Coordinates of C-alpha atoms and ligand atoms in Angstrom, one line a residue:
Chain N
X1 CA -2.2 -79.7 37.1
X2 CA -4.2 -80.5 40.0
X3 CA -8.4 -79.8 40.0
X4 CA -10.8 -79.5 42.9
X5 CA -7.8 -78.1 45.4
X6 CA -9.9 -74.8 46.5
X7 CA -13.0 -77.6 46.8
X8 CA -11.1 -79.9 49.2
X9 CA -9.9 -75.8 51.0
X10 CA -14.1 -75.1 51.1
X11 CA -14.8 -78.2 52.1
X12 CA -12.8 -78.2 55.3
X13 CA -14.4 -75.1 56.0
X14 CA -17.9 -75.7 55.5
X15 CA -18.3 -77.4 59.1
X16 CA -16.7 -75.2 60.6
X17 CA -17.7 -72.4 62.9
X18 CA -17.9 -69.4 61.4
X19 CA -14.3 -67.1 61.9
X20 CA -16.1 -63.6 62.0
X21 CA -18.0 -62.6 65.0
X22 CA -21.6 -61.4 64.9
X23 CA -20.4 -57.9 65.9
X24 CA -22.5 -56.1 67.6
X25 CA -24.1 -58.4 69.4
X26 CA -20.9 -59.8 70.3
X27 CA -19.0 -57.3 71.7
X28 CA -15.4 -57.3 70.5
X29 CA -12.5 -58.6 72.4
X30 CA -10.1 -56.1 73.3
X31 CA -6.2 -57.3 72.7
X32 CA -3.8 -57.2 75.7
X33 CA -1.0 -54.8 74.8
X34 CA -3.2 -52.8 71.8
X35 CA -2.8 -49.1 71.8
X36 CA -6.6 -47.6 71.8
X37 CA -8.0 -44.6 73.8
X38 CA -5.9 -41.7 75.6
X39 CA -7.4 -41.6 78.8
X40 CA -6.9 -38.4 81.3
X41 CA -6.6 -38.6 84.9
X42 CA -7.6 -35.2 86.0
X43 CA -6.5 -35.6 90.1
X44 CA -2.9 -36.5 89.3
X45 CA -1.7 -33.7 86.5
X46 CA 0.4 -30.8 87.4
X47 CA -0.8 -29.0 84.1
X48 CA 3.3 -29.3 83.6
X49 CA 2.4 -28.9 79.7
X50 CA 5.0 -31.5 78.8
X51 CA 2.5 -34.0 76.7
X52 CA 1.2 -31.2 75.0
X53 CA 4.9 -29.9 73.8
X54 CA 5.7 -34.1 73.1
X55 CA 2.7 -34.6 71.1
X56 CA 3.8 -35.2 67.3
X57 CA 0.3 -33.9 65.7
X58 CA -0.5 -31.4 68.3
X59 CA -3.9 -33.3 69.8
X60 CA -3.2 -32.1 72.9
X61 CA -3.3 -28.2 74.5
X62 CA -2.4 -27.7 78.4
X63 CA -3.1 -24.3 79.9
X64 CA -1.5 -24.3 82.9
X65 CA -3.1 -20.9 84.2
X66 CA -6.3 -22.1 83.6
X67 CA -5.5 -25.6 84.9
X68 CA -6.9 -27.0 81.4
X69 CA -6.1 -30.2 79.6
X70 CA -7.7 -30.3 76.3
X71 CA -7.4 -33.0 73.5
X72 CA -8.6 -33.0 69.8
X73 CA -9.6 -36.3 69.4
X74 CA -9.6 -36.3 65.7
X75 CA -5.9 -35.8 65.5
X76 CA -4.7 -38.2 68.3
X77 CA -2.8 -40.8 66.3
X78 CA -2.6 -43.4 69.9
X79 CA 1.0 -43.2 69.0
X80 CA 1.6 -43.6 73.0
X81 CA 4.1 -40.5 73.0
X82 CA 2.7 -37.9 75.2
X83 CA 2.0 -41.3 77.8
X84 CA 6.0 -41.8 78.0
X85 CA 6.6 -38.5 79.0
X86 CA 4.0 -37.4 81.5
X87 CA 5.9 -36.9 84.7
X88 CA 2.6 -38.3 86.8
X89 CA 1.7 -41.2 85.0
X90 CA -1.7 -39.1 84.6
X91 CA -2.0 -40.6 81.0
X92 CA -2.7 -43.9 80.1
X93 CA -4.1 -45.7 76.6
X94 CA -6.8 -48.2 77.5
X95 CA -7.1 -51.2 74.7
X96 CA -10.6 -50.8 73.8
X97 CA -11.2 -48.5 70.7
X98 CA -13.4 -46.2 72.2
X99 CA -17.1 -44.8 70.8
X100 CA -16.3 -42.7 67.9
X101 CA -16.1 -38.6 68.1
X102 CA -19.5 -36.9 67.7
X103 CA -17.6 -33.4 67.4
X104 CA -14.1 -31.6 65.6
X105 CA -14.2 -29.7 69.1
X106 CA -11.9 -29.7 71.6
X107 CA -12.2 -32.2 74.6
X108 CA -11.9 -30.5 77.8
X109 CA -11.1 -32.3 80.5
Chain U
X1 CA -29.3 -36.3 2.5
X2 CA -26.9 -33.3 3.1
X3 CA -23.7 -34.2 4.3
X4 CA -23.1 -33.1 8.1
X5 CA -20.4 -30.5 6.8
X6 CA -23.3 -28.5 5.0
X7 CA -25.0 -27.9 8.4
X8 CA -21.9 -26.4 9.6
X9 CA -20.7 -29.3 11.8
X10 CA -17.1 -30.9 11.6
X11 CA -16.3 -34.0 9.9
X12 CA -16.1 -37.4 11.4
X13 CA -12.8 -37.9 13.5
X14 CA -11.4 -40.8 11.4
X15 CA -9.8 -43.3 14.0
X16 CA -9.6 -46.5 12.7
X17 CA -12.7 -47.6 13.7
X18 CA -11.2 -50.7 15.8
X19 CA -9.4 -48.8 18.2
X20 CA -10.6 -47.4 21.5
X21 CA -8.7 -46.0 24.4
X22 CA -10.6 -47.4 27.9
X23 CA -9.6 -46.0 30.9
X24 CA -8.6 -48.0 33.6
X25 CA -8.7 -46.8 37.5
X26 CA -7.9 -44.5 39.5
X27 CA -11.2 -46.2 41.1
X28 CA -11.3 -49.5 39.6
X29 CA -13.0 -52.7 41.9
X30 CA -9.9 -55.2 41.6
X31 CA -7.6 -51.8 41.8
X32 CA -6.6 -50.9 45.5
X33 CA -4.6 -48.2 44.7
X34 CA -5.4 -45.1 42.9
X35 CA -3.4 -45.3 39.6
X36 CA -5.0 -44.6 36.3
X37 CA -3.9 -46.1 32.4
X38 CA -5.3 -45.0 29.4
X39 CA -5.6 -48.5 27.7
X40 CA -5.3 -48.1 23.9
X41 CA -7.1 -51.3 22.7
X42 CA -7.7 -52.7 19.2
X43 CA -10.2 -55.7 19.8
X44 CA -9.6 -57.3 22.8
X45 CA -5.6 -56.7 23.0
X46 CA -4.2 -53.9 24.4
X47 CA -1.9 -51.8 22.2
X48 CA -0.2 -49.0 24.1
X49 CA -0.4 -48.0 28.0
X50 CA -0.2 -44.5 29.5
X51 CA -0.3 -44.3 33.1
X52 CA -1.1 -41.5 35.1
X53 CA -0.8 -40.9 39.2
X54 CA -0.8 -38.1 41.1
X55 CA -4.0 -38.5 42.6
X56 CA -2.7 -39.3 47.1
X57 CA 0.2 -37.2 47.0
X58 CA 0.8 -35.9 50.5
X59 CA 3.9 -34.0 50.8
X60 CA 5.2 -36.9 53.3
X61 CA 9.0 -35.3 52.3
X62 CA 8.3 -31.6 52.5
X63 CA 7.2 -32.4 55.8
X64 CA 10.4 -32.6 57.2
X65 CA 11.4 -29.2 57.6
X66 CA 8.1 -28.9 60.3
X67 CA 9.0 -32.5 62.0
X68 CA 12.0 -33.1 64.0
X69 CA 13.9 -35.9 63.4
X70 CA 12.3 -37.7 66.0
X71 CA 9.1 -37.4 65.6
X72 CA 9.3 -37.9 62.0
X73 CA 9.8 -41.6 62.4
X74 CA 6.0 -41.8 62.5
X75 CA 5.5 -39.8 59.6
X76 CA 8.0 -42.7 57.6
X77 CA 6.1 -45.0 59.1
X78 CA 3.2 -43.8 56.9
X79 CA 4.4 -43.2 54.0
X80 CA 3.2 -46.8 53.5
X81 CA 0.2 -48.6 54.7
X82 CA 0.9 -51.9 54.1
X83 CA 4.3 -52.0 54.5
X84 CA 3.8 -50.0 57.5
X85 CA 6.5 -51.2 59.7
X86 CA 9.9 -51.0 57.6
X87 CA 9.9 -47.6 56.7
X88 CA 10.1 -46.5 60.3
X89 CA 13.2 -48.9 60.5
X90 CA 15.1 -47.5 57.3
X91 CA 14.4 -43.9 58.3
X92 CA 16.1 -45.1 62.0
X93 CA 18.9 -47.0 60.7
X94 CA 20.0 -43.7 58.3
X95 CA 19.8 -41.4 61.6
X96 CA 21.6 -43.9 63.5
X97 CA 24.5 -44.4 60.9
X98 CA 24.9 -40.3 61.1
X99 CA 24.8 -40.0 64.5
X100 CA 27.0 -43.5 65.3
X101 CA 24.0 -44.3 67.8
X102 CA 25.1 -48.4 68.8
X103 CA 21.1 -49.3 68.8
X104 CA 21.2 -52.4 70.9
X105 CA 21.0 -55.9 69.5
X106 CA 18.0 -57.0 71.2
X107 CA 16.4 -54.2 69.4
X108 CA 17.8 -55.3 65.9
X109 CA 16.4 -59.0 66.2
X110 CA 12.7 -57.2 67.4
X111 CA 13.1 -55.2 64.3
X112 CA 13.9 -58.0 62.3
X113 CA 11.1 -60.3 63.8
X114 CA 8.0 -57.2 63.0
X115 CA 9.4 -56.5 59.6
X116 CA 9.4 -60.5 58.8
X117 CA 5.6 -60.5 60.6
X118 CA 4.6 -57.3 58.1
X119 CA 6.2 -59.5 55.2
X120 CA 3.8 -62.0 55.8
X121 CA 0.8 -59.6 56.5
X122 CA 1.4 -57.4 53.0
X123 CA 1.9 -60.7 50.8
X124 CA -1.0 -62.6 52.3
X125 CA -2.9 -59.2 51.6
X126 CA -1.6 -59.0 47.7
X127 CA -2.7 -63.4 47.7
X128 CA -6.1 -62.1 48.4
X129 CA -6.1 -59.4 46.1
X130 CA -4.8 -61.6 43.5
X131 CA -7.3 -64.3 44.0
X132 CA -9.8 -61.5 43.9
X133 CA -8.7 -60.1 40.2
X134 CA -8.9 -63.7 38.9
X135 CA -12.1 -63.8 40.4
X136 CA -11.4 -66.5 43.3
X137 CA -14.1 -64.2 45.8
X138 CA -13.9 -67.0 48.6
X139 CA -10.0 -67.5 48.1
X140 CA -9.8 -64.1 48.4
X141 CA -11.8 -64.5 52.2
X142 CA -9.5 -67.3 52.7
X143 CA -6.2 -65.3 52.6
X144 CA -7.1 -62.8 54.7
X145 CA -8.4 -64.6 57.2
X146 CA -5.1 -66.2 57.6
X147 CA -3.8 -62.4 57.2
X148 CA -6.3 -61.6 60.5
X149 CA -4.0 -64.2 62.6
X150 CA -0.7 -61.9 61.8
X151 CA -2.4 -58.8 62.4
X152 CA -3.4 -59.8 66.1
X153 CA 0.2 -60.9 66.8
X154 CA 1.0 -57.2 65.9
X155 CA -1.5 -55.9 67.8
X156 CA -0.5 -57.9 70.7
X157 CA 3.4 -57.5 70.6
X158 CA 3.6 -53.8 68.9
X159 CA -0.1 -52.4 70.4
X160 CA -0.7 -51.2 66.1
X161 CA -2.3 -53.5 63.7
X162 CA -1.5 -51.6 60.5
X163 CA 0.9 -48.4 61.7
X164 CA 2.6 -50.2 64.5
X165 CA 4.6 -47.1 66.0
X166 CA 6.7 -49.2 67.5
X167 CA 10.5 -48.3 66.2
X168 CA 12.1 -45.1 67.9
X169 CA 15.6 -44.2 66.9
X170 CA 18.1 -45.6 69.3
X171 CA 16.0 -48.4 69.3
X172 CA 12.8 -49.9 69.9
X173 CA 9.8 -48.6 71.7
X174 CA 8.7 -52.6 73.1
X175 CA 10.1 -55.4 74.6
X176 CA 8.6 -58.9 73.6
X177 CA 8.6 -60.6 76.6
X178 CA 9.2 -64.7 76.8
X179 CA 5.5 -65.5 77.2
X180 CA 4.7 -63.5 74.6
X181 CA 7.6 -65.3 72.3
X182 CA 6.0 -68.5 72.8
X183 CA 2.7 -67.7 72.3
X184 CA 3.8 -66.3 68.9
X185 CA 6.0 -69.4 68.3
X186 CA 2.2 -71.1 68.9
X187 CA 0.0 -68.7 66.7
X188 CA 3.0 -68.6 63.6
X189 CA 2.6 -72.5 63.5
X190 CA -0.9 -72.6 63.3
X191 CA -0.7 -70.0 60.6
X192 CA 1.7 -71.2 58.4
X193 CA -0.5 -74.6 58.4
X194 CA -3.5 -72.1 57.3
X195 CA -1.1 -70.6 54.6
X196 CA 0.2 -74.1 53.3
X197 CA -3.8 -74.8 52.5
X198 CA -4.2 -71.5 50.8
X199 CA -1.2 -71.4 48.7
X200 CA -1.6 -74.9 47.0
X201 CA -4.9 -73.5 45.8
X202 CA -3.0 -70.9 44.5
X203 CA 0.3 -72.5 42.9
X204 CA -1.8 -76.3 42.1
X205 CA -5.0 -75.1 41.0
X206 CA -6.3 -75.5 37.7
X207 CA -8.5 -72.4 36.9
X208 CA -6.4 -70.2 38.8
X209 CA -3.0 -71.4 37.1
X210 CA -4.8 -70.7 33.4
X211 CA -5.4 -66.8 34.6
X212 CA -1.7 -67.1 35.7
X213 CA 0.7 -69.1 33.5
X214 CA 2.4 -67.3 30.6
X215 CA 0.6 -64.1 31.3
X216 CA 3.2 -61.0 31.3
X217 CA 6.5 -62.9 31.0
X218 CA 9.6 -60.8 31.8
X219 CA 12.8 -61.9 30.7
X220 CA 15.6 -61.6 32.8
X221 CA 17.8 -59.5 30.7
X222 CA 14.5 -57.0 30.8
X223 CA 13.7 -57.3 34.7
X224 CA 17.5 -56.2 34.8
X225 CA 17.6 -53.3 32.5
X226 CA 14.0 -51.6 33.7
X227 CA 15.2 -51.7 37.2
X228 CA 13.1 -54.3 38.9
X229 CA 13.3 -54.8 42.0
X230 CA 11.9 -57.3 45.2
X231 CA 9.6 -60.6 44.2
X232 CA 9.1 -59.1 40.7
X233 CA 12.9 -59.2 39.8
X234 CA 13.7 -62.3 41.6
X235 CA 10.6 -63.9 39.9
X236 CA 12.7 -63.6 36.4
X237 CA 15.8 -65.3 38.1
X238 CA 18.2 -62.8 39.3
X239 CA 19.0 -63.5 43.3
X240 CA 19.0 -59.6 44.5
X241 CA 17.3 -59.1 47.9
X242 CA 18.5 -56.2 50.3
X243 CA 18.3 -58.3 53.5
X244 CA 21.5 -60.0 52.4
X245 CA 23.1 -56.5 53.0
X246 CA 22.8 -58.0 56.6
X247 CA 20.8 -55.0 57.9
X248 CA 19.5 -55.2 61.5
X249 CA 19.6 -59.3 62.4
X250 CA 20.2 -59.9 59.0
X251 CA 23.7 -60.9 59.1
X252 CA 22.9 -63.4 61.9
X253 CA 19.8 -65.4 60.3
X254 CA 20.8 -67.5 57.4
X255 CA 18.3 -67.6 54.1
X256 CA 18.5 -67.3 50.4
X257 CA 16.9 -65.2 47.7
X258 CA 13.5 -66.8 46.7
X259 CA 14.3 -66.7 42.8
X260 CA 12.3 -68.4 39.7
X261 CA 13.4 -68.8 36.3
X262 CA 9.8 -68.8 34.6
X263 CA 9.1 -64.4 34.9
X264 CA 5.5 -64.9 34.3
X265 CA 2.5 -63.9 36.6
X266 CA 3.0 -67.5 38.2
X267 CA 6.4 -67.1 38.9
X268 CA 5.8 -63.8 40.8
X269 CA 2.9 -65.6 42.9
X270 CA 4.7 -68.7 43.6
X271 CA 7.9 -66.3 44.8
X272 CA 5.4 -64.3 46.8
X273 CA 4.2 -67.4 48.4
X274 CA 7.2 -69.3 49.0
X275 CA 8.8 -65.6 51.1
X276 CA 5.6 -65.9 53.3
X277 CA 7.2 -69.3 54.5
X278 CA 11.0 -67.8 54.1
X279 CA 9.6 -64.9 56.8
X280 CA 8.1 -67.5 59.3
X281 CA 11.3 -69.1 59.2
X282 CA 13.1 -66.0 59.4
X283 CA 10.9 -64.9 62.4
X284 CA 11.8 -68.7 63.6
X285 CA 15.4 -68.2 63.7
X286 CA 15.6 -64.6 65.7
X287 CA 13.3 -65.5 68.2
X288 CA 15.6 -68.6 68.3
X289 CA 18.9 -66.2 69.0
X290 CA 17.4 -63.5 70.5
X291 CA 19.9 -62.0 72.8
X292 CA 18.8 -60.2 76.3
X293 CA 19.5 -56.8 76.6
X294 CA 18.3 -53.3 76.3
X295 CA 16.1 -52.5 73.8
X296 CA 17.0 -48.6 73.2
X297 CA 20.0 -46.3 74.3
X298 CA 19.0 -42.4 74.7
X299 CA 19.7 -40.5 71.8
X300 CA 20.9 -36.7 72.7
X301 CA 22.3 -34.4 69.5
X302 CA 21.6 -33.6 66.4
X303 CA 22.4 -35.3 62.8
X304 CA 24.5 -33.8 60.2
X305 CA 25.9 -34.8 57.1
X306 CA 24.1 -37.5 54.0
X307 CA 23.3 -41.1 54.5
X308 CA 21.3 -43.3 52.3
X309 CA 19.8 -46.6 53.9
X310 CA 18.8 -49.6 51.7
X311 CA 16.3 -51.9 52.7
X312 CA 14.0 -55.0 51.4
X313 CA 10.7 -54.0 51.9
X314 CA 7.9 -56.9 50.9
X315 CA 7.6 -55.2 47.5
X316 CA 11.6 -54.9 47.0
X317 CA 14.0 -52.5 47.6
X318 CA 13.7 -49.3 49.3
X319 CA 16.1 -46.3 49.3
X320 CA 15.8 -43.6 51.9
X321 CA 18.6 -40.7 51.3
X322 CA 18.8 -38.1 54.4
X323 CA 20.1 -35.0 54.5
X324 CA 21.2 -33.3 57.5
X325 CA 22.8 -29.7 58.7
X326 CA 23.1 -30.2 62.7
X327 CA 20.0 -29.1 63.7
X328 CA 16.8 -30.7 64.8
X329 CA 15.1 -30.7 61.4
X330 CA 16.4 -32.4 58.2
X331 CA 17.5 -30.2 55.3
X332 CA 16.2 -33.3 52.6
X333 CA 14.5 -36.5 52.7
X334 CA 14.2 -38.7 49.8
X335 CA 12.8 -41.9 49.4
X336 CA 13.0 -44.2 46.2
X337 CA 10.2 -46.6 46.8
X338 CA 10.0 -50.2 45.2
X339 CA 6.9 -49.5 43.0
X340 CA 8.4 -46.7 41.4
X341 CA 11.1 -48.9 40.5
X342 CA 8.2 -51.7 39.2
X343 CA 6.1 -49.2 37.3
X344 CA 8.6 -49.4 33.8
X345 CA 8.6 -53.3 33.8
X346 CA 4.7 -52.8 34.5
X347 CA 4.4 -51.0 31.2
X348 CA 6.4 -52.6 29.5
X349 CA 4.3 -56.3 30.0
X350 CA 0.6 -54.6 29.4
X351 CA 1.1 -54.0 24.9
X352 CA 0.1 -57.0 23.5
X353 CA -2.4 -58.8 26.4
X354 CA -5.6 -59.2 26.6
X355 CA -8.2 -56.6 28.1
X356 CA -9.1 -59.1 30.7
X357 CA -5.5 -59.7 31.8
X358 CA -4.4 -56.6 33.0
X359 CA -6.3 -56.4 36.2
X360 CA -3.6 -59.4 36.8
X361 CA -0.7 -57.6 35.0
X362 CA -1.3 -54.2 37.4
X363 CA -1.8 -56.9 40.6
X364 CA 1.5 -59.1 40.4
X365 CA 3.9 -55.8 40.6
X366 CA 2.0 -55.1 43.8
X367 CA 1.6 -51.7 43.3
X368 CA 1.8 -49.4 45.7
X369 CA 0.7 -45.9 44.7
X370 CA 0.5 -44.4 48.3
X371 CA 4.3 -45.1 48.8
X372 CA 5.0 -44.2 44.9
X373 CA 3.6 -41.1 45.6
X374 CA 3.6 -40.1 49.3
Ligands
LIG401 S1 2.5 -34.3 81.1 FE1 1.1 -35.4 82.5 S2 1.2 -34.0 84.3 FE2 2.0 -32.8 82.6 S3 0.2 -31.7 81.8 FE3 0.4 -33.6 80.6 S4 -0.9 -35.0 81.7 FE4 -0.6 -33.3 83.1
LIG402 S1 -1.2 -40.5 71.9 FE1 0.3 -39.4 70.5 S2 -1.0 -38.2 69.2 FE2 -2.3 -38.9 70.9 S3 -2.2 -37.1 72.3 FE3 -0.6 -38.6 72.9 S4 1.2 -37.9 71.9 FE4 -0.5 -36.9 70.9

């Protein structure tokens, strides 16, 4: 039986620079490749409705009459679906996170 | 001085006086999952179990007459947080064995490479949780800081750290391209340096072998007969792991069951451990052989007729049975998750410890109560 092994482990460690950030003064890096916000591109849609009909949760609602995108923000999972399908690349998910939602409403955008 | 009966009030329940019954979780600070035991204890030893859960059930398997079969590979994908990643892959594999869908090889080596990475991520989570219940607080820091590493190679390579969304049926949703391949190459080395530090505190260490050694020993004939299953069983001695079905890339890598003969609470850390080095192997090898190719075929039709799909999931085996009548939605979906298959051996090692044990006897099943209850 071996003593002192998690002393040498703390040891190593205790000169080291700290691994957590001091977060919000140190604003977080984003990853390359991480799915974060849903971000809407209003010029480019043809209000086709074709997200909305992907969408596994049902965040999204497109009236195409009224030339309305909406999004509930609370039940977008990022899963990256309704992005595949959109005929005009007028979807994208950005790699930052995103402030958090303020309100269970709708988004209109 | 008149007895209590004479002012009308009922006599005495007559326990014996050393028994008490302590409950233990559903919230419960070394407890992660809500589960809850009624701990009959006389002194300090525990005399009888009785679990009771019940408390996160979702309706994950109801759901699937609302889902399509398509979308409902997200919804396998959370049936377990932890775990997040093989689910989705199971669920796949049983809708592509009905539909004869040839998902393209490149795709099964990705899918064998995240399921390895979220191997490594759920045992390095249970090491911390287990250093935390024998009350190791900055071991505890230390494994998941090594657990941090793996999660940003997920997020990098699937865009998920936890729910990584990144299995479709037919395939795979990502490529991982060559840069990308090396960098992991990179990162895995540096982290299985980090790991090799962590776990000799946990299998060479003094105070932490005395919480572990000779606590809850299973026998192999009894891991057998309750039904173990994953690091639990193979920590009694039997060599039974699902990968060797040669699922996905499977057939292609070459390992062996992790087994030890000892069955105690050591033996199922020191198993534990030694798979987080099998995995970065594992992960070695297919990015080794990794063929070029597609990495999904389009999928048109609908299932019908009954699969069931085995896989090893980091807590053992997992058994998803599909039903299907031709149309979009499944008629039945059933899934036989490894804890549920743990629980019996579970109860069967808590009569006869100690009080302060069985934080570790509830820990080194890795219980999953999300998945056992879904
Ligand atoms: S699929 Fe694209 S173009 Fe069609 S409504 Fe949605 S965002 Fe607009
Ligand atoms: S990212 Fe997924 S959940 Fe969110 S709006 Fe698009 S399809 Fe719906």
């Amino acid at each position: 039986m071996a003593y002192f092994q998690m002393s040498r482990l703390a040891l190593k460690w205790v000169f080291a620079k700290p691994v957590t950030s001091r977060y919000p003064f140190e604003p977080r890096q984003a990853i390359a490749g991480s799915r974060g916000r849903l971000v809407f591109t209003r010029d480019t849609c043809v209000y086709c409705t074709v997200c909305a009909k992907k969408c596994p949760t049902g965040a999204l609602v497109v009236n195409r009459a009224q030339k309305r995108w909406t999004i509930d923000r609370l039940l977008c999972i990022t899963c990256g679906y309704c992005v595949e399908a959109c005929p005009k690349e007028s979807l994208e998910l950005t790699t930052d996170h995103g402030s958090p939602t303020v309100t269970k409403d709708r988004e209109f955008c | 001085m008149p007895a209590l009966r004479d002012w009308g009030m009922p006599a005495l329940v007559t326990l014996p006086m050393s028994r008490t019954i302590i409950p233990f979780g559903p919230q419960h600070p070394v407890l992660p999952e809500p589960v809850h035991l009624d701990l009959v204890v006389e002194d300090e030893k525990v005399i009888e179990a009785r679990p009771s859960i019940g408390f996160v059930h979702r309706g994950l398997e109801k759901l699937v007459e609302k889902k399509d079969y398509v979308e409902f590979v997200y919804i396998a994908e959370r049936i377990c947080g932890i775990c997040s990643f093989i689910p989705g892959p199971t669920y796949c594999q049983a809708i592509e064995a009905l539909m004869n869908i040839p998902v393209p090889p490149r795709a099964h080596y990705l899918r064998t490479v995240w399921g390895e990475l979220s191997r490594i991520h759920s045992h390095l989570l249970w090491l911390g949780l287990m250093a935390d219940a024998v009350g190791f607080e900055s071991l505890f820091m230390h494994s998941w800081r090594v657990r941090e590493k793996v999660l940003n190679i997920i997020e990098a390579t699937t865009g998920g750290r936890v729910i990584f969304g990144s299995c479709k049926i037919g395939g795979v949703r990502r490529d991982i391209g060559a840069d990308a391949i090396r960098q992991m190459l990179a990162d895995l080395k540096k982290i299985e340096q980090d790991t090799r530090d962590i776990t000799r505190v946990f299998l060479d260490d003094s105070s932490v072998k005395d919480r572990l050694c000779g606590v809850g020993v299973l026998s192999r004939q009894d891991a057998y007969e309750l039904g173990c299953v994953g690091p639990m069983l193979r920590a009694s001695g039997v060599a039974q792991d699902m990968r060797q079905l040669g699922y996905a890339a499977f057939k292609d890598l070459d390992f062996e069951p992790i087994t030890r003969t000892e069955g105690d609470s050591y033996a199922r850390c020191a198993a534990r451990c030694q798979e987080i080095f099998q995995s970065i192997d594992l992960i070695r090898q297919a990015l080794g052989k990794i063929p070029d190719g597609e990495i999904a075929v389009k999928v048109t039709g609908n299932p019908n007729g009954e699969f069931m799909a085995r896989t090893e999931q980091p807590r053992g085996e997992v058994a998803y049975c599909i039903k299907a009548n031709g149309t979009k939605n499944l008629q039945r979906f059933r899934v036989r998750t490894p804890t549920f298959a743990n629980l019996p051996a579970m109860l069967k090692l808590l009569p006869g410890c100690d009080l302060a044990d069985v934080p570790v006897l509830v820990l080194t099943i890795d219980p999953c109560i999300s998945c056992t209850e879904r």
